[in-house]
């Protein structure tokens, strides 16, 4: 690299003519919608009623001082009390367990000092039940959700979605799982109850007083995405999973703001994947490692039968390249202790108990109807979405988020199948007299309101080397709602707009990118 790598973050800000304060004043502080009034409670009968609040709290995460967090607290007010489970001692949760077909009503109360709204990530719900930023409610206000669970069995999740505040609110602790079950899943006969374990992976940085520190690098952290220097699983550092010598179902969620994991066992044991974002695969597939981008879920079948009691196994994040932001990222020296793409331990498994229980990995798990390109209404001309950096903002087709507006090329018709192509175009950022720098960022693209299928991936020849450090870890065989688009990569998706017309968002799930405006509306018209 040139002399540019000697620049400090501050120099860069000066050179680029932007102080952090100047940049933050716009995106962070303004643009809140006026909170909606509490909605009247619908009177339809429901199977399950939950009161959910977002509150401030203190939890013990590290030895010493407790950490101030924001967390969801739930209570079943009607229906099966087992529908809500807590993760004891964690800021995360609760876990909401529902069955396909159930009608739920969730009354969300915002007891935070700022606006918020809950989004049900991956669920297929009407647009006003989806937690769009335009529905954010202010402190002490309430939003009532009512929907029927139409999704197939799978690991979904919920988190806040107020515009420009999603990253900080998730970071402070707001996130929980929605585990949907159905008959197909029951028939598959997978490990259940204590052998079915959710694992939410996040990274955090703690200040000396044990308090969470967000975007310590200011604007640069926001542009590149936050990377913490500690890995937490289910809200706990140095996580150890005690197991018996038998098969387990592990449900992994990457709940991190921007960190991508390349997951593999330290002893090289291959991973058996049984589900992705939208539930079970047709049949199990094997990978030597798994690339898990923010918001993605993966479910593993892990058989500890052959392992000795007392032995330990580490789930690592392995070395990869291409997500660190090109020259820009290198120059900014993203969290050197745990840089993107360096190797570190995510969790340890400790075999603690002998079990004689045998369970065989099912050969078939579920049925997945395949979308076909020839059925897409725009098969000749995929809708193209180019992901680029412009004037220090991440954009989609050159645009950033606007609360209500939708462009013509973002309008689709209900009951049609379309092909969309996301194109990650690495760019150059002008550095004035310093010349220019490349910026390359991976973007985990998420589409609200539906589950899609990945049709095809292509990568620019000159960017293949980095891509190949993660590409064998993609699991595109199943239903997805989030897909990682690496620098220089183009990914084609097939998506069908069903049941609900309305206004939904699609965005980068690098939450700092999202908050910087890398999000747009799309409208489904009847
Ligand atoms: Cu998981 Cu729009 O979000
Ligand atoms: Cu979502
Ligand atoms: Cu992004």
Coordinates of C-alpha atoms and ligand atoms in Angstrom, one line a residue:
X1 CA 0.0 0.0 0.0
X2 CA 1.0 3.6 -0.5
X3 CA 1.5 6.1 2.3
X4 CA -2.2 6.1 3.0
X5 CA -1.8 3.2 5.5
X6 CA 0.1 5.6 7.8
X7 CA -2.9 7.8 8.2
X8 CA -4.8 7.7 11.4
X9 CA -8.5 7.6 11.5
X10 CA -8.6 11.3 12.4
X11 CA -6.4 12.2 9.4
X12 CA -8.8 10.4 7.3
X13 CA -11.8 12.2 8.6
X14 CA -10.0 15.5 8.1
X15 CA -8.9 14.6 4.6
X16 CA -12.3 13.5 3.6
X17 CA -13.7 16.8 4.8
X18 CA -16.1 15.2 7.3
X19 CA -15.9 15.2 11.0
X20 CA -17.7 12.5 12.8
X21 CA -20.0 15.0 14.4
X22 CA -20.9 16.6 11.1
X23 CA -21.8 13.2 9.6
X24 CA -23.6 12.0 12.6
X25 CA -25.8 15.1 13.1
X26 CA -27.7 14.2 9.9
X27 CA -28.2 10.4 9.9
X28 CA -28.3 9.7 13.6
X29 CA -30.3 12.5 15.1
X30 CA -32.9 13.5 12.6
X31 CA -35.5 11.8 10.6
X32 CA -37.6 10.2 13.3
X33 CA -41.2 9.7 12.4
X34 CA -43.8 10.9 14.7
X35 CA -44.9 8.0 16.8
X36 CA -48.2 6.4 16.0
X37 CA -51.0 6.4 18.4
X38 CA -51.7 3.2 20.2
X39 CA -53.7 1.0 17.8
X40 CA -57.1 -0.3 18.9
X41 CA -56.8 -3.9 20.0
X42 CA -58.5 -6.1 17.3
X43 CA -61.1 -8.4 18.6
X44 CA -60.5 -11.6 16.6
X45 CA -59.9 -14.7 18.6
X46 CA -56.3 -15.6 19.0
X47 CA -54.5 -18.7 20.2
X48 CA -51.7 -16.9 21.9
X49 CA -51.4 -13.5 23.4
X50 CA -48.2 -12.0 24.5
X51 CA -47.2 -8.8 26.3
X52 CA -43.7 -7.9 25.1
X53 CA -41.8 -4.9 26.4
X54 CA -38.5 -3.4 25.7
X55 CA -36.8 -2.2 28.9
X56 CA -33.5 -1.0 30.3
X57 CA -31.9 -3.4 32.7
X58 CA -28.6 -4.5 34.2
X59 CA -27.2 -8.0 33.7
X60 CA -24.0 -9.7 34.9
X61 CA -22.0 -10.5 31.8
X62 CA -18.4 -10.1 32.9
X63 CA -17.0 -10.5 36.4
X64 CA -17.4 -7.2 38.4
X65 CA -19.7 -4.5 37.5
X66 CA -23.0 -5.4 35.9
X67 CA -23.7 -4.2 32.3
X68 CA -26.5 -1.9 31.4
X69 CA -28.4 -3.4 28.5
X70 CA -31.7 -3.0 26.7
X71 CA -33.8 -6.2 26.6
X72 CA -37.1 -7.7 25.7
X73 CA -39.4 -9.1 28.5
X74 CA -42.4 -11.1 27.6
X75 CA -45.4 -12.6 29.3
X76 CA -48.0 -15.0 28.0
X77 CA -51.4 -13.4 28.8
X78 CA -53.4 -16.1 26.9
X79 CA -52.5 -19.5 25.7
X80 CA -49.7 -22.0 26.4
X81 CA -47.3 -20.6 29.0
X82 CA -44.5 -22.7 27.4
X83 CA -44.8 -20.5 24.3
X84 CA -42.3 -18.1 25.9
X85 CA -38.9 -19.2 27.2
X86 CA -36.2 -17.1 28.7
X87 CA -32.5 -17.5 28.3
X88 CA -31.6 -17.3 32.0
X89 CA -29.1 -14.5 32.9
X90 CA -29.0 -13.2 29.3
X91 CA -30.0 -9.9 27.8
X92 CA -31.3 -11.9 24.9
X93 CA -34.7 -13.4 24.4
X94 CA -37.3 -14.4 25.2
X95 CA -37.7 -17.3 22.8
X96 CA -41.1 -17.4 21.3
X97 CA -42.3 -20.9 20.3
X98 CA -45.2 -21.1 18.0
X99 CA -46.8 -23.6 15.7
X100 CA -47.6 -23.0 12.1
X101 CA -51.3 -21.9 11.7
X102 CA -51.5 -20.3 15.2
X103 CA -53.0 -16.8 15.5
X104 CA -50.9 -14.6 17.8
X105 CA -51.4 -11.2 19.2
X106 CA -48.4 -9.5 20.6
X107 CA -48.7 -6.2 22.4
X108 CA -45.4 -4.4 22.3
X109 CA -44.7 -1.7 24.8
X110 CA -41.8 0.6 24.3
X111 CA -40.2 1.4 27.7
X112 CA -37.1 2.7 26.2
X113 CA -36.1 6.4 26.1
X114 CA -36.3 6.5 22.3
X115 CA -38.6 5.2 19.6
X116 CA -38.6 1.6 18.6
X117 CA -40.6 -1.1 16.8
X118 CA -40.3 -4.9 16.6
X119 CA -39.6 -6.7 13.3
X120 CA -40.2 -10.4 13.0
X121 CA -37.3 -11.4 10.8
X122 CA -38.2 -14.0 8.3
X123 CA -41.9 -14.2 9.0
X124 CA -44.4 -13.7 6.3
X125 CA -46.8 -11.2 7.8
X126 CA -49.0 -8.3 6.6
X127 CA -47.0 -5.1 6.0
X128 CA -48.3 -3.3 9.1
X129 CA -47.4 -6.3 11.2
X130 CA -43.8 -6.4 9.9
X131 CA -42.2 -3.7 12.1
X132 CA -41.5 -1.3 9.2
X133 CA -39.6 1.8 10.5
X134 CA -42.6 4.0 9.7
X135 CA -44.5 2.2 12.4
X136 CA -41.9 3.0 15.2
X137 CA -43.6 4.1 18.4
X138 CA -42.2 6.5 21.0
X139 CA -41.5 6.0 24.7
X140 CA -44.3 4.4 26.7
X141 CA -46.3 3.8 23.5
X142 CA -47.7 0.5 22.4
X143 CA -48.0 -1.3 19.0
X144 CA -50.3 -4.3 18.7
X145 CA -49.3 -7.0 16.3
X146 CA -51.7 -9.6 15.2
X147 CA -51.0 -12.2 12.6
X148 CA -51.3 -15.9 11.8
X149 CA -48.1 -17.9 11.6
X150 CA -47.9 -19.0 8.0
X151 CA -44.2 -19.8 7.9
X152 CA -43.0 -23.4 7.9
X153 CA -41.0 -24.7 10.8
X154 CA -37.8 -22.9 11.3
X155 CA -35.6 -20.6 13.3
X156 CA -36.7 -17.0 12.9
X157 CA -36.0 -14.0 15.1
X158 CA -37.1 -10.6 16.2
X159 CA -35.3 -7.4 16.7
X160 CA -35.9 -3.6 16.7
X161 CA -36.2 -1.8 13.4
X162 CA -36.5 2.0 14.0
X163 CA -34.7 3.9 11.2
X164 CA -31.1 4.8 12.0
X165 CA -31.4 3.2 15.4
X166 CA -31.5 -0.5 14.6
X167 CA -27.8 -1.1 15.0
X168 CA -27.5 0.6 18.4
X169 CA -30.7 -1.0 19.8
X170 CA -29.7 -4.5 18.7
X171 CA -26.3 -3.9 20.0
X172 CA -27.6 -2.9 23.4
X173 CA -29.3 -6.3 23.6
X174 CA -32.6 -6.3 21.9
X175 CA -33.1 -9.6 20.0
X176 CA -35.0 -12.9 20.5
X177 CA -35.9 -16.0 18.6
X178 CA -39.1 -17.2 17.1
X179 CA -39.1 -20.9 16.7
X180 CA -41.8 -22.2 14.5
X181 CA -42.8 -25.8 14.5
X182 CA -45.1 -27.8 12.1
X183 CA -46.1 -31.3 11.2
X184 CA -43.4 -31.8 8.6
X185 CA -40.8 -31.0 11.2
X186 CA -42.3 -33.3 13.8
X187 CA -42.4 -36.1 11.2
X188 CA -38.7 -35.6 10.5
X189 CA -37.9 -36.8 14.0
X190 CA -35.1 -34.5 15.0
X191 CA -33.5 -34.1 18.4
X192 CA -35.8 -32.1 20.6
X193 CA -36.2 -30.5 24.0
X194 CA -32.9 -30.3 25.8
X195 CA -31.2 -31.7 22.7
X196 CA -32.4 -28.8 20.5
X197 CA -30.3 -25.8 21.4
X198 CA -30.4 -22.3 20.1
X199 CA -27.1 -20.5 19.9
X200 CA -27.1 -16.8 19.2
X201 CA -23.6 -15.5 18.2
X202 CA -22.7 -11.9 18.7
X203 CA -19.7 -9.7 19.2
X204 CA -19.4 -6.9 21.7
X205 CA -16.8 -4.5 23.0
X206 CA -16.8 -3.7 26.7
X207 CA -15.3 -0.6 28.2
X208 CA -13.2 -0.8 31.4
X209 CA -16.4 -0.4 33.5
X210 CA -18.0 -3.4 31.8
X211 CA -20.3 -1.2 29.8
X212 CA -21.0 -1.9 26.2
X213 CA -19.1 0.4 23.8
X214 CA -20.7 1.0 20.4
X215 CA -18.9 2.5 17.4
X216 CA -15.8 3.6 19.4
X217 CA -14.3 4.5 16.1
X218 CA -17.1 6.8 15.2
X219 CA -17.9 7.4 11.6
X220 CA -15.4 4.8 10.3
X221 CA -16.9 2.0 12.4
X222 CA -20.3 3.1 11.1
X223 CA -19.2 2.9 7.5
X224 CA -17.4 -0.4 7.8
X225 CA -19.7 -1.9 10.3
X226 CA -19.1 -2.5 14.0
X227 CA -16.8 -5.3 15.0
X228 CA -16.6 -6.2 18.7
X229 CA -13.5 -7.7 20.4
X230 CA -15.3 -10.4 22.3
X231 CA -17.6 -13.1 21.1
X232 CA -20.7 -13.8 23.1
X233 CA -23.0 -16.8 22.7
X234 CA -26.5 -16.5 24.1
X235 CA -25.3 -13.3 25.7
X236 CA -22.4 -15.0 27.5
X237 CA -18.6 -14.7 27.0
X238 CA -16.4 -17.9 26.8
X239 CA -19.5 -19.9 26.2
X240 CA -19.3 -23.6 27.0
X241 CA -22.0 -26.0 25.8
X242 CA -22.2 -29.2 27.9
X243 CA -23.4 -32.2 25.9
X244 CA -24.1 -35.9 26.2
X245 CA -22.8 -38.5 23.7
X246 CA -25.7 -38.4 21.4
X247 CA -27.0 -36.3 18.4
X248 CA -28.1 -32.7 18.9
X249 CA -29.9 -30.1 16.8
X250 CA -28.0 -26.8 17.1
X251 CA -29.8 -23.7 15.8
X252 CA -27.3 -21.0 15.1
X253 CA -28.2 -17.4 14.5
X254 CA -25.6 -14.8 13.6
X255 CA -27.0 -12.0 15.7
X256 CA -24.0 -9.7 15.2
X257 CA -24.3 -6.2 13.8
X258 CA -21.7 -6.8 11.0
X259 CA -19.4 -9.7 11.7
X260 CA -19.3 -12.6 9.3
X261 CA -18.3 -16.0 10.7
X262 CA -16.7 -18.9 8.9
X263 CA -17.6 -21.7 11.2
X264 CA -15.7 -24.9 11.5
X265 CA -14.8 -27.5 14.1
X266 CA -11.2 -27.2 15.2
X267 CA -10.5 -30.9 14.5
X268 CA -11.9 -30.6 10.9
X269 CA -15.0 -32.6 11.5
X270 CA -17.4 -31.7 8.7
X271 CA -20.7 -30.0 9.5
X272 CA -24.0 -31.5 8.8
X273 CA -26.5 -28.8 7.9
X274 CA -30.2 -29.5 8.2
X275 CA -31.8 -26.1 7.9
X276 CA -31.3 -22.5 6.7
X277 CA -33.1 -19.2 7.3
X278 CA -36.5 -20.5 6.2
X279 CA -36.4 -24.0 7.8
X280 CA -35.5 -27.5 7.0
X281 CA -33.6 -28.5 3.9
X282 CA -34.9 -31.3 1.7
X283 CA -32.1 -33.4 2.9
X284 CA -29.0 -32.9 5.1
X285 CA -25.9 -31.5 3.4
X286 CA -22.3 -31.5 4.5
X287 CA -19.9 -28.6 4.5
X288 CA -16.3 -28.4 5.8
X289 CA -17.2 -24.9 7.1
X290 CA -20.2 -22.6 7.0
X291 CA -20.2 -19.0 6.1
X292 CA -22.7 -17.2 8.4
X293 CA -23.5 -13.6 7.7
X294 CA -25.4 -11.3 10.0
X295 CA -29.0 -12.3 10.4
X296 CA -28.5 -15.7 8.8
X297 CA -29.5 -18.9 10.6
X298 CA -28.1 -22.4 10.1
X299 CA -29.2 -25.5 11.8
X300 CA -26.7 -28.4 12.4
X301 CA -27.1 -32.0 13.2
X302 CA -24.2 -32.8 15.5
X303 CA -23.6 -36.3 16.7
X304 CA -21.3 -36.4 19.8
X305 CA -21.8 -40.2 20.1
X306 CA -18.2 -41.2 19.2
X307 CA -16.7 -38.7 21.6
X308 CA -15.1 -39.4 25.0
X309 CA -16.6 -38.1 28.1
X310 CA -14.4 -35.3 29.3
X311 CA -13.3 -34.3 25.8
X312 CA -13.7 -30.9 24.3
X313 CA -14.4 -29.5 20.9
X314 CA -14.1 -26.0 19.7
X315 CA -16.2 -24.3 17.1
X316 CA -13.9 -21.8 15.4
X317 CA -14.3 -18.9 13.1
X318 CA -11.7 -19.6 10.4
X319 CA -9.5 -17.4 8.4
X320 CA -11.1 -15.8 5.3
X321 CA -10.5 -12.7 3.1
X322 CA -12.5 -10.1 1.4
X323 CA -14.9 -8.7 4.0
X324 CA -12.5 -6.3 5.6
X325 CA -13.2 -3.3 3.4
X326 CA -10.3 -3.2 1.0
X327 CA -7.9 -0.4 1.5
X328 CA -10.4 1.5 3.5
X329 CA -10.8 -1.3 6.0
X330 CA -7.1 -2.0 6.2
X331 CA -6.3 1.6 6.8
X332 CA -8.9 2.0 9.5
X333 CA -7.5 -1.1 11.1
X334 CA -10.8 -2.6 12.0
X335 CA -10.6 -4.0 15.6
X336 CA -7.2 -5.5 15.3
X337 CA -7.8 -7.9 18.2
X338 CA -10.5 -9.7 16.3
X339 CA -10.3 -8.5 12.8
X340 CA -12.7 -9.7 10.2
X341 CA -11.4 -12.9 8.8
X342 CA -9.0 -13.7 11.6
X343 CA -9.3 -17.0 13.5
X344 CA -10.9 -17.2 16.9
X345 CA -13.0 -19.5 19.0
X346 CA -16.8 -19.0 19.0
X347 CA -17.7 -21.6 21.6
X348 CA -16.5 -24.8 23.3
X349 CA -18.4 -28.0 23.5
X350 CA -17.7 -30.2 26.6
X351 CA -18.8 -33.8 26.5
X352 CA -20.0 -34.3 30.0
X353 CA -22.2 -37.3 30.1
X354 CA -22.6 -40.7 28.5
X355 CA -25.8 -41.3 26.7
X356 CA -27.1 -44.6 25.2
X357 CA -29.8 -42.9 23.2
X358 CA -29.4 -43.5 19.5
X359 CA -31.0 -41.4 16.9
X360 CA -30.3 -41.6 13.1
X361 CA -29.9 -38.6 10.9
X362 CA -33.0 -38.6 8.7
X363 CA -32.4 -39.0 5.0
X364 CA -35.2 -36.7 4.0
X365 CA -36.2 -33.7 6.1
X366 CA -38.8 -31.8 4.2
X367 CA -40.2 -30.9 0.8
X368 CA -39.1 -27.7 -0.9
X369 CA -41.0 -26.8 -4.1
X370 CA -38.4 -25.3 -6.5
X371 CA -39.0 -22.0 -8.1
X372 CA -38.0 -22.0 -11.8
X373 CA -36.5 -19.1 -13.7
X374 CA -38.8 -19.7 -16.6
X375 CA -41.8 -19.0 -14.4
X376 CA -40.5 -15.5 -13.4
X377 CA -42.4 -12.7 -15.0
X378 CA -39.1 -10.8 -15.6
X379 CA -37.0 -13.9 -16.6
X380 CA -35.6 -12.0 -19.6
X381 CA -34.6 -9.0 -17.5
X382 CA -33.7 -9.6 -13.8
X383 CA -34.4 -6.6 -11.6
X384 CA -30.9 -5.3 -10.8
X385 CA -29.8 -3.9 -7.5
X386 CA -26.3 -2.4 -7.5
X387 CA -24.7 -2.1 -4.1
X388 CA -22.1 0.8 -4.0
X389 CA -20.6 3.4 -1.8
X390 CA -21.4 7.0 -2.7
X391 CA -20.3 10.0 -0.8
X392 CA -19.6 8.0 2.3
X393 CA -23.0 6.4 2.2
X394 CA -23.9 2.8 1.2
X395 CA -26.5 2.8 -1.5
X396 CA -28.7 0.5 -3.4
X397 CA -29.0 1.6 -7.1
X398 CA -27.6 4.9 -6.0
X399 CA -30.3 5.5 -3.4
X400 CA -30.6 5.5 0.3
X401 CA -33.6 4.9 2.5
X402 CA -36.7 7.2 2.4
X403 CA -39.4 6.4 4.9
X404 CA -42.4 6.2 2.5
X405 CA -41.2 6.4 -1.0
X406 CA -40.7 3.7 -3.5
X407 CA -39.2 4.0 -6.9
X408 CA -40.9 2.5 -10.0
X409 CA -38.2 -0.2 -10.3
X410 CA -39.1 -1.2 -6.7
X411 CA -42.7 -2.0 -7.4
X412 CA -43.9 -5.5 -8.0
X413 CA -47.1 -7.3 -8.4
X414 CA -48.8 -9.6 -6.0
X415 CA -48.9 -13.3 -7.0
X416 CA -45.9 -13.1 -9.3
X417 CA -42.5 -14.7 -9.3
X418 CA -39.5 -12.5 -10.0
X419 CA -35.8 -12.8 -10.4
X420 CA -33.8 -10.2 -8.6
X421 CA -30.0 -9.7 -9.0
X422 CA -27.9 -8.1 -6.3
X423 CA -24.6 -6.8 -7.7
X424 CA -21.8 -5.9 -5.2
X425 CA -19.8 -3.4 -7.1
X426 CA -16.5 -2.6 -5.4
X427 CA -15.7 1.0 -5.8
X428 CA -13.0 3.5 -5.2
X429 CA -13.2 6.3 -2.8
X430 CA -11.5 9.5 -3.7
X431 CA -9.0 10.7 -1.1
X432 CA -8.2 14.0 -2.6
X433 CA -4.4 14.5 -3.0
X434 CA -3.9 11.0 -1.4
X435 CA -5.3 9.5 -4.6
X436 CA -8.0 7.0 -4.2
X437 CA -8.6 3.8 -2.2
X438 CA -10.6 0.7 -3.1
X439 CA -13.5 -0.1 -0.9
X440 CA -14.8 -3.6 -0.9
X441 CA -17.4 -4.7 1.6
X442 CA -19.5 -7.8 1.9
X443 CA -23.2 -7.0 2.1
X444 CA -25.7 -9.5 3.7
X445 CA -28.9 -8.6 1.8
X446 CA -32.2 -9.2 3.5
X447 CA -35.7 -8.9 2.1
X448 CA -38.7 -8.5 4.3
X449 CA -41.9 -10.3 4.0
X450 CA -40.9 -13.5 2.3
X451 CA -38.4 -16.4 1.9
X452 CA -36.6 -16.6 -1.4
X453 CA -34.4 -19.1 -3.3
X454 CA -30.9 -18.5 -4.5
X455 CA -30.7 -19.1 -8.2
X456 CA -27.1 -18.3 -9.1
X457 CA -23.9 -16.7 -7.9
X458 CA -21.2 -15.2 -10.1
X459 CA -18.0 -13.5 -9.2
X460 CA -15.7 -11.2 -11.1
X461 CA -12.6 -13.1 -12.2
X462 CA -10.2 -10.7 -10.4
X463 CA -12.1 -11.1 -7.2
X464 CA -12.4 -14.9 -7.2
X465 CA -9.5 -15.5 -4.8
X466 CA -11.1 -13.8 -1.8
X467 CA -14.5 -15.1 -2.7
X468 CA -13.2 -18.7 -2.6
X469 CA -12.2 -18.3 1.0
X470 CA -15.9 -18.3 2.0
X471 CA -17.9 -19.6 -1.0
X472 CA -17.8 -23.3 -0.1
X473 CA -19.6 -22.3 3.1
X474 CA -22.7 -20.9 1.5
X475 CA -25.8 -23.1 1.9
X476 CA -28.1 -22.1 -0.9
X477 CA -30.1 -25.3 -1.0
X478 CA -33.0 -24.1 1.2
X479 CA -35.3 -21.1 1.9
X480 CA -33.4 -17.9 2.6
X481 CA -34.3 -14.4 3.7
X482 CA -30.8 -13.1 3.9
X483 CA -28.0 -13.8 1.4
X484 CA -24.4 -12.7 1.6
X485 CA -23.1 -10.8 -1.5
X486 CA -19.3 -10.7 -1.4
X487 CA -17.3 -8.0 -3.1
X488 CA -17.4 -8.5 -6.9
X489 CA -20.2 -11.0 -6.6
X490 CA -23.6 -11.0 -8.3
X491 CA -26.4 -13.1 -6.7
X492 CA -29.6 -13.9 -8.4
X493 CA -32.7 -14.7 -6.3
X494 CA -36.1 -16.0 -7.1
X495 CA -38.9 -14.5 -5.0
X496 CA -42.6 -14.8 -5.0
X497 CA -45.0 -12.1 -3.7
X498 CA -47.9 -13.9 -2.0
X499 CA -50.9 -13.2 0.2
X500 CA -50.1 -9.6 1.3
X501 CA -49.8 -6.4 -0.8
X502 CA -48.1 -3.5 0.9
X503 CA -44.9 -1.7 1.7
X504 CA -41.9 -3.7 2.9
X505 CA -38.2 -3.0 3.1
X506 CA -35.1 -4.7 1.8
X507 CA -31.7 -3.8 3.1
X508 CA -28.2 -4.7 4.0
X509 CA -28.2 -6.5 7.3
X510 CA -24.8 -5.1 8.2
X511 CA -26.8 -3.0 10.7
X512 CA -24.4 0.0 10.5
X513 CA -24.9 0.0 6.7
X514 CA -28.6 -0.3 7.2
X515 CA -28.6 2.7 9.6
X516 CA -26.5 4.7 7.1
X517 CA -29.4 4.3 4.7
X518 CA -28.5 1.0 2.8
X519 CA -32.2 0.1 2.8
X520 CA -35.1 0.8 0.5
X521 CA -38.8 0.2 0.4
X522 CA -40.4 -2.1 -2.2
X523 CA -44.1 -2.2 -2.8
X524 CA -46.3 -5.2 -3.6
X525 CA -49.3 -4.0 -5.5
X526 CA -52.5 -6.0 -5.7
Ligands
LIG1 CU1 -33.5 -8.6 10.5 CU2 -35.0 -5.6 8.3 O1 -34.3 -7.1 9.5
LIG2 CU1 -36.4 -9.0 8.3
LIG3 CU1 -23.8 -3.6 3.6

